[in-house]
PDB file of N, CA and C in Angstrom:
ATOM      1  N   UNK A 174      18.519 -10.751 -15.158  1.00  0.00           N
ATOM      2  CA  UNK A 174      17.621  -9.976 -15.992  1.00  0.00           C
ATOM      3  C   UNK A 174      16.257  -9.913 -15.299  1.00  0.00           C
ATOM      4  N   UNK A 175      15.838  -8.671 -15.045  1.00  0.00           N
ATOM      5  CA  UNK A 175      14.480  -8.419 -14.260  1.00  0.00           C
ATOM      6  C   UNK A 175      13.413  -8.774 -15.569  1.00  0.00           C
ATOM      7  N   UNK A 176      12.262  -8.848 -15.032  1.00  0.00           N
ATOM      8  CA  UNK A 176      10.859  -8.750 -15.880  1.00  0.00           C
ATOM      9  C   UNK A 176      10.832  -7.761 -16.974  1.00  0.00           C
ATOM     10  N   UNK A 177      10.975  -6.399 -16.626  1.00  0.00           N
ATOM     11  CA  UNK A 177      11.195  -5.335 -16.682  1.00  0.00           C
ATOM     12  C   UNK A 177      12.420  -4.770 -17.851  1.00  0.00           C
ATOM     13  N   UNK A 178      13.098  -5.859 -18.116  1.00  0.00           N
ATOM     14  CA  UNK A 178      14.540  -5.609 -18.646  1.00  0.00           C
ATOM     15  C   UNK A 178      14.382  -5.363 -20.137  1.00  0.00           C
ATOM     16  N   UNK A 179      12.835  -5.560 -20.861  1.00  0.00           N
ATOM     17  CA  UNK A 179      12.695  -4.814 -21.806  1.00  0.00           C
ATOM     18  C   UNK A 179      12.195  -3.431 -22.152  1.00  0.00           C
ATOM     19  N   UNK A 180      11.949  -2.983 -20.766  1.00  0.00           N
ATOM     20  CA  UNK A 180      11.347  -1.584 -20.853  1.00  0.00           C
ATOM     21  C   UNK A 180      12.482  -0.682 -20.736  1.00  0.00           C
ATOM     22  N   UNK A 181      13.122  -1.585 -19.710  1.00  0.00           N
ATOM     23  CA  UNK A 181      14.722  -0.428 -19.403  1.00  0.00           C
ATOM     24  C   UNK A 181      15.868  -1.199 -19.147  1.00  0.00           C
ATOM     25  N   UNK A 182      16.439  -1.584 -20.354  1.00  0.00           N
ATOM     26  CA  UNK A 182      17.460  -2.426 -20.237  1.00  0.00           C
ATOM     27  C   UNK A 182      18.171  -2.528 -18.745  1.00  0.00           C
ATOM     28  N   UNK A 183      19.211  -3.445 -18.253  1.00  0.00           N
ATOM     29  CA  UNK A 183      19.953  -3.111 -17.658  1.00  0.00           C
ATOM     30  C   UNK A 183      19.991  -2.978 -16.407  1.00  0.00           C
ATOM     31  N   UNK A 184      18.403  -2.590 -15.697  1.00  0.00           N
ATOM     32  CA  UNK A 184      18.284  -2.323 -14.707  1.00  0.00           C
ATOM     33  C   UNK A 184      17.196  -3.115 -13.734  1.00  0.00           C
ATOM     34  N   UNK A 185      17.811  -3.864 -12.612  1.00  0.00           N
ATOM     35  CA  UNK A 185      17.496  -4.840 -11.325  1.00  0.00           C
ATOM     36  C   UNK A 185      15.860  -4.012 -11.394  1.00  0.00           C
ATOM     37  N   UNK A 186      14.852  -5.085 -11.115  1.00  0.00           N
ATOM     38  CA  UNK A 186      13.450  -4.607 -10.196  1.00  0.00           C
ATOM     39  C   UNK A 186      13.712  -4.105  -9.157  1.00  0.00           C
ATOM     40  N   UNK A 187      14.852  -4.638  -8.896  1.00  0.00           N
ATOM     41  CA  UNK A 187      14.866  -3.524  -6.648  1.00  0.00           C
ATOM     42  C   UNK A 187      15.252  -2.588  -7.632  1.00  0.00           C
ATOM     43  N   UNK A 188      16.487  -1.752  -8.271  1.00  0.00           N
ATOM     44  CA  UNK A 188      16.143  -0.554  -8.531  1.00  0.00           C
ATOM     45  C   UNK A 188      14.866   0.268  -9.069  1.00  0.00           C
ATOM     46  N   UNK A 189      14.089  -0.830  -9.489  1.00  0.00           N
ATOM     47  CA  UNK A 189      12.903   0.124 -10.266  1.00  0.00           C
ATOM     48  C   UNK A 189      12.113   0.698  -9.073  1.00  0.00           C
ATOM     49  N   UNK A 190      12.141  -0.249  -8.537  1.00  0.00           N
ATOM     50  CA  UNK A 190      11.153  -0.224  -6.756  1.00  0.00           C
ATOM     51  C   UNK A 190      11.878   0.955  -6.426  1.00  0.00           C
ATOM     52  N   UNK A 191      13.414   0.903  -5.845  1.00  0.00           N
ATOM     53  CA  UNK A 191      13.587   2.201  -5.516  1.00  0.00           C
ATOM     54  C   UNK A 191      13.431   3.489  -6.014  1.00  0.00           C
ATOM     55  N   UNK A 192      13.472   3.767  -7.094  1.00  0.00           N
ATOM     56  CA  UNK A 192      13.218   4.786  -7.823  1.00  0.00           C
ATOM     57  C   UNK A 192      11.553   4.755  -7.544  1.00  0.00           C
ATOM     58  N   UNK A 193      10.751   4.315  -7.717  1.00  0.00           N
ATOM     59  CA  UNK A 193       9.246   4.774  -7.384  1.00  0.00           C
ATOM     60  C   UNK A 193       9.164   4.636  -5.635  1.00  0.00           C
ATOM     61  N   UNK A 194      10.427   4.375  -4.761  1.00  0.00           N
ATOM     62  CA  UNK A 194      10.134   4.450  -2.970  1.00  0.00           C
ATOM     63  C   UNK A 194      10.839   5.780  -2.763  1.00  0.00           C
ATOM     64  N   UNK A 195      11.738   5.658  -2.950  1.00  0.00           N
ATOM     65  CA  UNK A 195      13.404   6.003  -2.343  1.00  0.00           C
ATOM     66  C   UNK A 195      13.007   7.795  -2.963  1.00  0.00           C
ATOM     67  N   UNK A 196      13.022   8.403  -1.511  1.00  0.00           N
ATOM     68  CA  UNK A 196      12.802   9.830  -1.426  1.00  0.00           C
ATOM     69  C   UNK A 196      13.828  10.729  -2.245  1.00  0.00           C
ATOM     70  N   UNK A 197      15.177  10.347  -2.119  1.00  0.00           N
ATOM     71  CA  UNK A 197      15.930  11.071  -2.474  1.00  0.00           C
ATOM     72  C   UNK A 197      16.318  10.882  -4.194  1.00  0.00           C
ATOM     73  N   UNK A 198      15.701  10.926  -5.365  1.00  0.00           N
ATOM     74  CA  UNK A 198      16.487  10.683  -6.698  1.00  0.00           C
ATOM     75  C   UNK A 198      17.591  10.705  -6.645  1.00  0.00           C
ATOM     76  N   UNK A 199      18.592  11.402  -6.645  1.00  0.00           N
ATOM     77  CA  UNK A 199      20.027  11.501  -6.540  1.00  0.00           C
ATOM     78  C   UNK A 199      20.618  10.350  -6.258  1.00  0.00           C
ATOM     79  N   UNK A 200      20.321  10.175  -5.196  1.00  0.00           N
ATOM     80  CA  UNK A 200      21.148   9.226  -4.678  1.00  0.00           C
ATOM     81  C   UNK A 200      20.371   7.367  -5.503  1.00  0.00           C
ATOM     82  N   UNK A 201      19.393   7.841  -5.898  1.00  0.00           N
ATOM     83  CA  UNK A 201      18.954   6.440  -6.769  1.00  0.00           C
ATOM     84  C   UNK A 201      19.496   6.443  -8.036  1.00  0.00           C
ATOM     85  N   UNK A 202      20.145   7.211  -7.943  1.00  0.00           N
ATOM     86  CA  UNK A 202      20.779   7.511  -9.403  1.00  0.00           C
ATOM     87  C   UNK A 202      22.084   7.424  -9.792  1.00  0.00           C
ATOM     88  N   UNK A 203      22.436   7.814  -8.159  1.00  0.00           N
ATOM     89  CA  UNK A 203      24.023   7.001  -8.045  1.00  0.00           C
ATOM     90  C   UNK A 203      24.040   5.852  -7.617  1.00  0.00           C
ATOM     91  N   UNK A 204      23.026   5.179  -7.087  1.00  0.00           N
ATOM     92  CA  UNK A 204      23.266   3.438  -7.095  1.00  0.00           C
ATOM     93  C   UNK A 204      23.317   3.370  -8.287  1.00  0.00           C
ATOM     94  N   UNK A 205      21.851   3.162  -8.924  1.00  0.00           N
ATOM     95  CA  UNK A 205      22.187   2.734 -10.308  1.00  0.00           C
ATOM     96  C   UNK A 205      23.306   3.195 -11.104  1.00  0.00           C
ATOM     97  N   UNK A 206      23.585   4.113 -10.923  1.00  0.00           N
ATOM     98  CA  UNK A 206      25.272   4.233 -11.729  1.00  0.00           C
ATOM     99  C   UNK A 206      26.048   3.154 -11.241  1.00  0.00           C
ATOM    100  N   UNK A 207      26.117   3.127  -9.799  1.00  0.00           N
ATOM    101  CA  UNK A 207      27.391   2.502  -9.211  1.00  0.00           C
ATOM    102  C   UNK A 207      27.051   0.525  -9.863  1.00  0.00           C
ATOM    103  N   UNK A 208      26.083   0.517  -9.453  1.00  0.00           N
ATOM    104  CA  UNK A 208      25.335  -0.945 -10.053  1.00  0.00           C
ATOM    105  C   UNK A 208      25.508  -1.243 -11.375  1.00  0.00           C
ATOM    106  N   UNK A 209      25.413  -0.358 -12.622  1.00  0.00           N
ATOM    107  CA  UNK A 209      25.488  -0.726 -13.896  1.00  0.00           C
ATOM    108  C   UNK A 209      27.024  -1.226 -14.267  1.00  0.00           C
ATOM    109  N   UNK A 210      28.003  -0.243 -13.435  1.00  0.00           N
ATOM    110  CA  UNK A 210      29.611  -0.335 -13.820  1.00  0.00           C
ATOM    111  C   UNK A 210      29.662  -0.849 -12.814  1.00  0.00           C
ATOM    112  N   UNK A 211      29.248  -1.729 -12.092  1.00  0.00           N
ATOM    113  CA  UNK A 211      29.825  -3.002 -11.472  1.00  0.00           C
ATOM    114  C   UNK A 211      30.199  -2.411  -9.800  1.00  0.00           C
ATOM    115  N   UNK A 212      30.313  -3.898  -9.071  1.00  0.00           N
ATOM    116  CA  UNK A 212      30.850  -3.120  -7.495  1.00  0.00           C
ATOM    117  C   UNK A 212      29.689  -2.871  -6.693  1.00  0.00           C
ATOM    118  N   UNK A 213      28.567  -2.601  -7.192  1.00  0.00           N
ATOM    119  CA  UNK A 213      27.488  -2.896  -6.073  1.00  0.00           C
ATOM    120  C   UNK A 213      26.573  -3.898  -6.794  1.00  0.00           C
ATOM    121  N   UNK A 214      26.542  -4.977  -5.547  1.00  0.00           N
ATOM    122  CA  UNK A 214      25.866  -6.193  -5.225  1.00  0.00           C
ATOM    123  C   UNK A 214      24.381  -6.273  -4.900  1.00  0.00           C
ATOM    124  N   UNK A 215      23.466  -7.200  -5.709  1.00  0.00           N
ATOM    125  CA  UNK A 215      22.402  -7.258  -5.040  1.00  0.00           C
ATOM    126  C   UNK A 215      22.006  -6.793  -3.937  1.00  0.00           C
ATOM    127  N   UNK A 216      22.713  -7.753  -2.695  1.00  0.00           N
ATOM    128  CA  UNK A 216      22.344  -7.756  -1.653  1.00  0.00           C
ATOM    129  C   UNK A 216      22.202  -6.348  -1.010  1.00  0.00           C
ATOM    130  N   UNK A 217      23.471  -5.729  -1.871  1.00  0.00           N
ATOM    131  CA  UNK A 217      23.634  -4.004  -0.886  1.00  0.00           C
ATOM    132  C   UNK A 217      21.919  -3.422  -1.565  1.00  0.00           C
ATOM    133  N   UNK A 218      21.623  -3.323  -2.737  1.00  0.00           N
ATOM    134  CA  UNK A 218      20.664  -2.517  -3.602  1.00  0.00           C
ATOM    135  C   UNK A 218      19.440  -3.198  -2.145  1.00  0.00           C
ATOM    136  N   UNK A 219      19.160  -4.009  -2.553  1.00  0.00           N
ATOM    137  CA  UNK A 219      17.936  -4.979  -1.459  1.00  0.00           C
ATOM    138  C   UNK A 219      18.054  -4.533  -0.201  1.00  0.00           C
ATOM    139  N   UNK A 220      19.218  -4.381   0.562  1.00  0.00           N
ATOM    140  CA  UNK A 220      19.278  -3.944   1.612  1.00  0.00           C
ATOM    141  C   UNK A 220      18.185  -2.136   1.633  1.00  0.00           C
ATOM    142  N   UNK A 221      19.212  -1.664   0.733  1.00  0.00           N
ATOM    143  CA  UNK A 221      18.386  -0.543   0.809  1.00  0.00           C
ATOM    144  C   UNK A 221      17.188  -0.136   0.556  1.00  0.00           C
ATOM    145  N   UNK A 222      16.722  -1.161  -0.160  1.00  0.00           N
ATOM    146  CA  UNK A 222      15.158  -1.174  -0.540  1.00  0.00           C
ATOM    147  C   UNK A 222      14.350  -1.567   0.708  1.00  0.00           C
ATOM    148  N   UNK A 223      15.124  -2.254   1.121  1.00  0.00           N
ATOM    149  CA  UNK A 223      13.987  -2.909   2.355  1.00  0.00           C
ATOM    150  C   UNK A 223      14.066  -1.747   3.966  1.00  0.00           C
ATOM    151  N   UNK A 224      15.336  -1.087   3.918  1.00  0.00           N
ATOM    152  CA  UNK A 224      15.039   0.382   4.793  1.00  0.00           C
ATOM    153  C   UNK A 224      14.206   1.214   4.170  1.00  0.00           C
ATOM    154  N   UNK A 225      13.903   1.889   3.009  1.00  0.00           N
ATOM    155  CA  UNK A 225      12.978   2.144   2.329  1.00  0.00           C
ATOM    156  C   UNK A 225      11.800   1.796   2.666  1.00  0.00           C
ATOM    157  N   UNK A 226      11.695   0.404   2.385  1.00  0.00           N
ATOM    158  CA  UNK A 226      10.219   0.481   2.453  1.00  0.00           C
ATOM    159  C   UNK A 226       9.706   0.083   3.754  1.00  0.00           C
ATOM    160  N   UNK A 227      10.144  -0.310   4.709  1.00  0.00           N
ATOM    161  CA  UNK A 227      10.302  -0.699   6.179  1.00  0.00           C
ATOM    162  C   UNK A 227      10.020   0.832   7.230  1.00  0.00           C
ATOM    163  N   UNK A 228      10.668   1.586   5.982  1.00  0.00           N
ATOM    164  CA  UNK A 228      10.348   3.180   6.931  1.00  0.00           C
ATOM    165  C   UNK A 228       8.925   3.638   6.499  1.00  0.00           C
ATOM    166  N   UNK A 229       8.564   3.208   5.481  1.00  0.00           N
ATOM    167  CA  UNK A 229       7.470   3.565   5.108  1.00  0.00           C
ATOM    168  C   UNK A 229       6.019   3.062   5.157  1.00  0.00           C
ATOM    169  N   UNK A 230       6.421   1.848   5.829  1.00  0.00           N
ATOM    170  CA  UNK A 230       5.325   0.968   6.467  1.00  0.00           C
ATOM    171  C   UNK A 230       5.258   1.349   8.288  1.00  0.00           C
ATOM    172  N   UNK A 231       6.409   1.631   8.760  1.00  0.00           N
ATOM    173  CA  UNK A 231       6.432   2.230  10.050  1.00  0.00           C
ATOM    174  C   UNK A 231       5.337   2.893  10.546  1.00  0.00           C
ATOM    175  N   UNK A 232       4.966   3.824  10.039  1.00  0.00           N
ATOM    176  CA  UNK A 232       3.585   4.669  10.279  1.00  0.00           C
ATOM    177  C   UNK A 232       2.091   3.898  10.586  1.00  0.00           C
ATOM    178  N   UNK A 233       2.402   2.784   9.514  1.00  0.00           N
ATOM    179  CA  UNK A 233       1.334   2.014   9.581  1.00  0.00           C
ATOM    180  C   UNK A 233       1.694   1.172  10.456  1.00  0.00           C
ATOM    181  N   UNK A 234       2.584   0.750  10.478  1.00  0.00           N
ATOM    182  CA  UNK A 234       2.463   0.019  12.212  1.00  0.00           C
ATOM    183  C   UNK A 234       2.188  -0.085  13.664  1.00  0.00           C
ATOM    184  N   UNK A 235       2.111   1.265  13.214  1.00  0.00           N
ATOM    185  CA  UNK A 235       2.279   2.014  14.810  1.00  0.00           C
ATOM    186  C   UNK A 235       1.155   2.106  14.968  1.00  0.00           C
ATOM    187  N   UNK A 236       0.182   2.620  13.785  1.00  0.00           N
ATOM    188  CA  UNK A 236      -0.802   3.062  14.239  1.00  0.00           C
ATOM    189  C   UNK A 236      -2.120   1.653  14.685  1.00  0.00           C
ATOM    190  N   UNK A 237      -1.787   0.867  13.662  1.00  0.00           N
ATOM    191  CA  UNK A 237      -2.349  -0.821  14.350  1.00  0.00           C
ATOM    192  C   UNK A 237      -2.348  -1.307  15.656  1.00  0.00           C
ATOM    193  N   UNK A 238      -0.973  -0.853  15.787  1.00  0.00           N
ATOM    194  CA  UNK A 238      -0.559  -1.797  17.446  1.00  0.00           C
ATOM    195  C   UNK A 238      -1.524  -0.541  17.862  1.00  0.00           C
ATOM    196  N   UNK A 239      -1.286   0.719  17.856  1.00  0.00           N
ATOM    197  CA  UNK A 239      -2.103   1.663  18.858  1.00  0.00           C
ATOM    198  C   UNK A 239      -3.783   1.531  18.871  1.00  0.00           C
ATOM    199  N   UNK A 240      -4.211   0.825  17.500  1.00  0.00           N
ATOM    200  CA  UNK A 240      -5.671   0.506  17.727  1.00  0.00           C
ATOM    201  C   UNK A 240      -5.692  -0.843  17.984  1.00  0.00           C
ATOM    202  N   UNK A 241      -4.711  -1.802  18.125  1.00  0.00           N
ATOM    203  CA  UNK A 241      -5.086  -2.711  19.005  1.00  0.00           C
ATOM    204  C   UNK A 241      -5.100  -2.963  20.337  1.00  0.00           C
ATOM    205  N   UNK A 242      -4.486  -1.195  20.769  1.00  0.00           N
ATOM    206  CA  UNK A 242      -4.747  -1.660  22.380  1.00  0.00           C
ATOM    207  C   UNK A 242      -5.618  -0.706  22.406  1.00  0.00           C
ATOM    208  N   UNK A 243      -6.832  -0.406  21.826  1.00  0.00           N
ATOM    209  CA  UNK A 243      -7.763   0.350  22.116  1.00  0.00           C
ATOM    210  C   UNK A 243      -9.248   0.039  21.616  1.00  0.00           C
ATOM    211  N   UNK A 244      -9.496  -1.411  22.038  1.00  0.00           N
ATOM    212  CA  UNK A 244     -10.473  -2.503  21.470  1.00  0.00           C
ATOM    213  C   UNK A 244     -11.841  -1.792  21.574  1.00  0.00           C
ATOM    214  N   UNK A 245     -12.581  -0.571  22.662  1.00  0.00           N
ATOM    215  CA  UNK A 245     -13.093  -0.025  22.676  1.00  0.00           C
ATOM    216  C   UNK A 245     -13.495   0.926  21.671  1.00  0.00           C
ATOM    217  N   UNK A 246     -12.535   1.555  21.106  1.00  0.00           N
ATOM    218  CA  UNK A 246     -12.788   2.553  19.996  1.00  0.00           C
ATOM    219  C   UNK A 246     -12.696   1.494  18.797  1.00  0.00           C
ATOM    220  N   UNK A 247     -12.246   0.375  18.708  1.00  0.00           N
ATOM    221  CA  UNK A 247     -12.634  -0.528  17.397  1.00  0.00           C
ATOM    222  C   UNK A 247     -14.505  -0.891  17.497  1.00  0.00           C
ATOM    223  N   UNK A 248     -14.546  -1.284  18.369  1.00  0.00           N
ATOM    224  CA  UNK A 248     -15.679  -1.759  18.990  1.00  0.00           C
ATOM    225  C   UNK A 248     -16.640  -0.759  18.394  1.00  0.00           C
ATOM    226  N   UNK A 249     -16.464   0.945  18.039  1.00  0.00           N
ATOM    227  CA  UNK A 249     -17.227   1.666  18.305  1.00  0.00           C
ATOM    228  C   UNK A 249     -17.393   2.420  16.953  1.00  0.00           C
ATOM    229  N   UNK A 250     -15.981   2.328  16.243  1.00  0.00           N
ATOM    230  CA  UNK A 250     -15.695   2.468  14.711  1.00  0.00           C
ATOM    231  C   UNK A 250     -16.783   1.412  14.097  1.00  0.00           C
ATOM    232  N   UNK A 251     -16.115   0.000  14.434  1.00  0.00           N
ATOM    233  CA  UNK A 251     -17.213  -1.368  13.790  1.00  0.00           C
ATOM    234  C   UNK A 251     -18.783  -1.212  13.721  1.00  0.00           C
ATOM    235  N   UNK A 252     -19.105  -0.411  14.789  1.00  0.00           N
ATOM    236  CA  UNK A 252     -20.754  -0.346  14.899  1.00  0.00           C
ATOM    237  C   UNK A 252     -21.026   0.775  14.499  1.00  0.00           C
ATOM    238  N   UNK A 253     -20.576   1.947  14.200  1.00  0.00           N
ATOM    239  CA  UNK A 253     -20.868   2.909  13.095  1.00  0.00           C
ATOM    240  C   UNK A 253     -20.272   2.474  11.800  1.00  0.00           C
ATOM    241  N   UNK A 254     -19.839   1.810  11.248  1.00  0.00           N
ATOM    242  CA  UNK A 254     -19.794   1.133   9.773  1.00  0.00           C
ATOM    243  C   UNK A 254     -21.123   0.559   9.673  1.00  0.00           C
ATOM    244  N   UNK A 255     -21.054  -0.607  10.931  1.00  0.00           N
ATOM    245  CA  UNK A 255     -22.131  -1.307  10.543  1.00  0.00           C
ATOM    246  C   UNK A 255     -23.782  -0.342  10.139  1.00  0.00           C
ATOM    247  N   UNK A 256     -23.503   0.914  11.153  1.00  0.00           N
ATOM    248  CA  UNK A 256     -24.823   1.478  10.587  1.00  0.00           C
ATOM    249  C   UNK A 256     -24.856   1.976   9.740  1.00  0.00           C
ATOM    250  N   UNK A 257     -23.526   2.890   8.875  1.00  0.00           N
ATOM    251  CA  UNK A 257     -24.047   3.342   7.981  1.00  0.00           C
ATOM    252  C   UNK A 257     -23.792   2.053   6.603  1.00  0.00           C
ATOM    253  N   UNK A 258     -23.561   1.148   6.790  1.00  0.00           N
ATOM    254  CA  UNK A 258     -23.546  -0.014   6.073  1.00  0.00           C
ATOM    255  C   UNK A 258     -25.278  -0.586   5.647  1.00  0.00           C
ATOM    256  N   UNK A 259     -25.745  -0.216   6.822  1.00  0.00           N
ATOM    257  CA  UNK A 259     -27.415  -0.709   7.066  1.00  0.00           C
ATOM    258  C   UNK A 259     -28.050   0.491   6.376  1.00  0.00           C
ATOM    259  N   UNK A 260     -27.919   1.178   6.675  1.00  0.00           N
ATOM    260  CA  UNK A 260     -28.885   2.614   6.246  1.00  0.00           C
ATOM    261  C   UNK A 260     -28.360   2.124   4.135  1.00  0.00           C
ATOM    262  N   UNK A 261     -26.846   1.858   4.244  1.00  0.00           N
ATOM    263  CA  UNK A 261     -27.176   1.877   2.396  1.00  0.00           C
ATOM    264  C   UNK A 261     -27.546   0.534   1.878  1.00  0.00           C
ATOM    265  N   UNK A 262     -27.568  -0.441   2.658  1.00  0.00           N
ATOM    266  CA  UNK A 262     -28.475  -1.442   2.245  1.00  0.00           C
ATOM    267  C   UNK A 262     -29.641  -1.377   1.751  1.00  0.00           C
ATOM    268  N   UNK A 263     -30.446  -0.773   3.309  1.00  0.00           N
ATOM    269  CA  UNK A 263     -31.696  -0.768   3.148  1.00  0.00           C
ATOM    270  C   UNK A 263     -32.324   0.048   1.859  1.00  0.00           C
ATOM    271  N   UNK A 264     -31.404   0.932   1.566  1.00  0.00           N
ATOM    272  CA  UNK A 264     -31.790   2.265   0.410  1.00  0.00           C
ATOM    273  C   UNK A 264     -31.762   1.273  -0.618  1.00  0.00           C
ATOM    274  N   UNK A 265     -30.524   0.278  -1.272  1.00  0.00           N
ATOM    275  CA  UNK A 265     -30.928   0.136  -2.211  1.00  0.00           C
ATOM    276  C   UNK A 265     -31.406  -1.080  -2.143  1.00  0.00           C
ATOM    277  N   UNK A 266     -31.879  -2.117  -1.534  1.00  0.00           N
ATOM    278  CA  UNK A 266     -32.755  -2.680  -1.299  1.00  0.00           C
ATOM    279  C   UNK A 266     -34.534  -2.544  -1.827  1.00  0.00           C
ATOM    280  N   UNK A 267     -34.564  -1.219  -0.950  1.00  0.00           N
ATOM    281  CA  UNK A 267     -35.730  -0.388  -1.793  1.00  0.00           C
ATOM    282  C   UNK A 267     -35.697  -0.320  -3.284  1.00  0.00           C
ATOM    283  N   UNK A 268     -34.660   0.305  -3.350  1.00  0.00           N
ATOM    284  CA  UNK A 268     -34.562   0.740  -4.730  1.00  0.00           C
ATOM    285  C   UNK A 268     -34.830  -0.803  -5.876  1.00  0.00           C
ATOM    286  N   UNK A 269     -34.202  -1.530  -5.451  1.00  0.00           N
ATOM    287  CA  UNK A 269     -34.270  -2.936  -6.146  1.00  0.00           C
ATOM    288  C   UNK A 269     -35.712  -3.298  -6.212  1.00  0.00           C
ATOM    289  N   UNK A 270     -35.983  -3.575  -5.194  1.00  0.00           N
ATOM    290  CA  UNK A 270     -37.667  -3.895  -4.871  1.00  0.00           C
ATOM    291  C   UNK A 270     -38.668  -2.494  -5.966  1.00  0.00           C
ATOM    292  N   UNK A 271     -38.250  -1.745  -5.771  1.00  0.00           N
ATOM    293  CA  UNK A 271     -39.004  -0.677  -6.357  1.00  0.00           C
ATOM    294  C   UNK A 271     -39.263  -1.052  -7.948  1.00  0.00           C
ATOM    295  N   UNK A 272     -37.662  -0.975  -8.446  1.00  0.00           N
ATOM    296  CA  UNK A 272     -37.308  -1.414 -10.094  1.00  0.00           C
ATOM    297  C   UNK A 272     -37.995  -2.521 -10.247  1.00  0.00           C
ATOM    298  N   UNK A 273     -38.335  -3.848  -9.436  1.00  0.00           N
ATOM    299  CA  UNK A 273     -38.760  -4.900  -9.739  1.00  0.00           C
ATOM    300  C   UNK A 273     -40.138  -4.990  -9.813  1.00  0.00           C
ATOM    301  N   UNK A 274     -41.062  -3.779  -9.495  1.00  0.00           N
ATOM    302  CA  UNK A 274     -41.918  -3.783  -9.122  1.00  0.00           C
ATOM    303  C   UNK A 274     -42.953  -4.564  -7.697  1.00  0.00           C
ATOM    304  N   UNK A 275     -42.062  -5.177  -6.943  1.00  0.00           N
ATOM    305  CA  UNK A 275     -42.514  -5.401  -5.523  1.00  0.00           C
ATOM    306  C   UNK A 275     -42.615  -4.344  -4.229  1.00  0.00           C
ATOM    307  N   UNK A 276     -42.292  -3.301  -4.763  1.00  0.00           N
ATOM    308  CA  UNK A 276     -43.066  -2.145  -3.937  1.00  0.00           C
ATOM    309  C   UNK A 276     -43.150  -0.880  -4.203  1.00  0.00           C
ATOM    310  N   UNK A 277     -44.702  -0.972  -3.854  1.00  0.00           N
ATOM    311  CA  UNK A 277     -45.410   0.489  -4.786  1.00  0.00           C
ATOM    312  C   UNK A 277     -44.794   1.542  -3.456  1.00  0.00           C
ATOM    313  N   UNK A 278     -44.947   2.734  -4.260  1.00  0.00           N
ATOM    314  CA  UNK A 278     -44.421   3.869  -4.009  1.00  0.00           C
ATOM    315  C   UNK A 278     -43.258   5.025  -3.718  1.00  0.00           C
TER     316      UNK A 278
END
């Protein structure tokens, strides 16, 4: 019995997961059929959840390893945060000081 098993009887958290991952409805719809009347196993449902979501983290992987071999353009991203990080400090900084009355104008 999932967490979940009072909202929708019956039905595993890996299926809920799949149904909000898993591109194709149909076919989440025939697991869960096949799953409710018996014959498919945890392990198979999990399996498929984890290609699911393994494909869908892919993108993001790639693109990490590709900015970690490019320490230069991190280097260069980091120090334009940092400035415009500084520029909204300093604004409301002011602004604080201003409200508090420690600086006129």
């Amino acid at each position: 019995m999932s967490a979940f098993s009072f909202i929708i009887p019956s039905i595993s958290l890996t299926l809920l997961y799949l149904t909000a991952f898993h591109p194709d409805a149909q076919h989440v719809a025939e697991l869960k059929a096949h799953y409710q009347r018996g014959g498919l196993g945890d392990m198979t449902v999990k399996n498929v959840l984890t290609d699911i979501l393994t494909s869908l983290v892919s993108p993001i992987r790639e693109r990490r390893k590709a900015l970690m071999n490019a320490p230069d353009y991190l280097c260069d991203v980091l120090k334009d945060g940092q400035k415009k990080a500084r520029i909204q400090t300093d604004q409301t900084c002011q602004n604080v000081k201003r409200a508090l009355g420690l600086l006129v104008g």
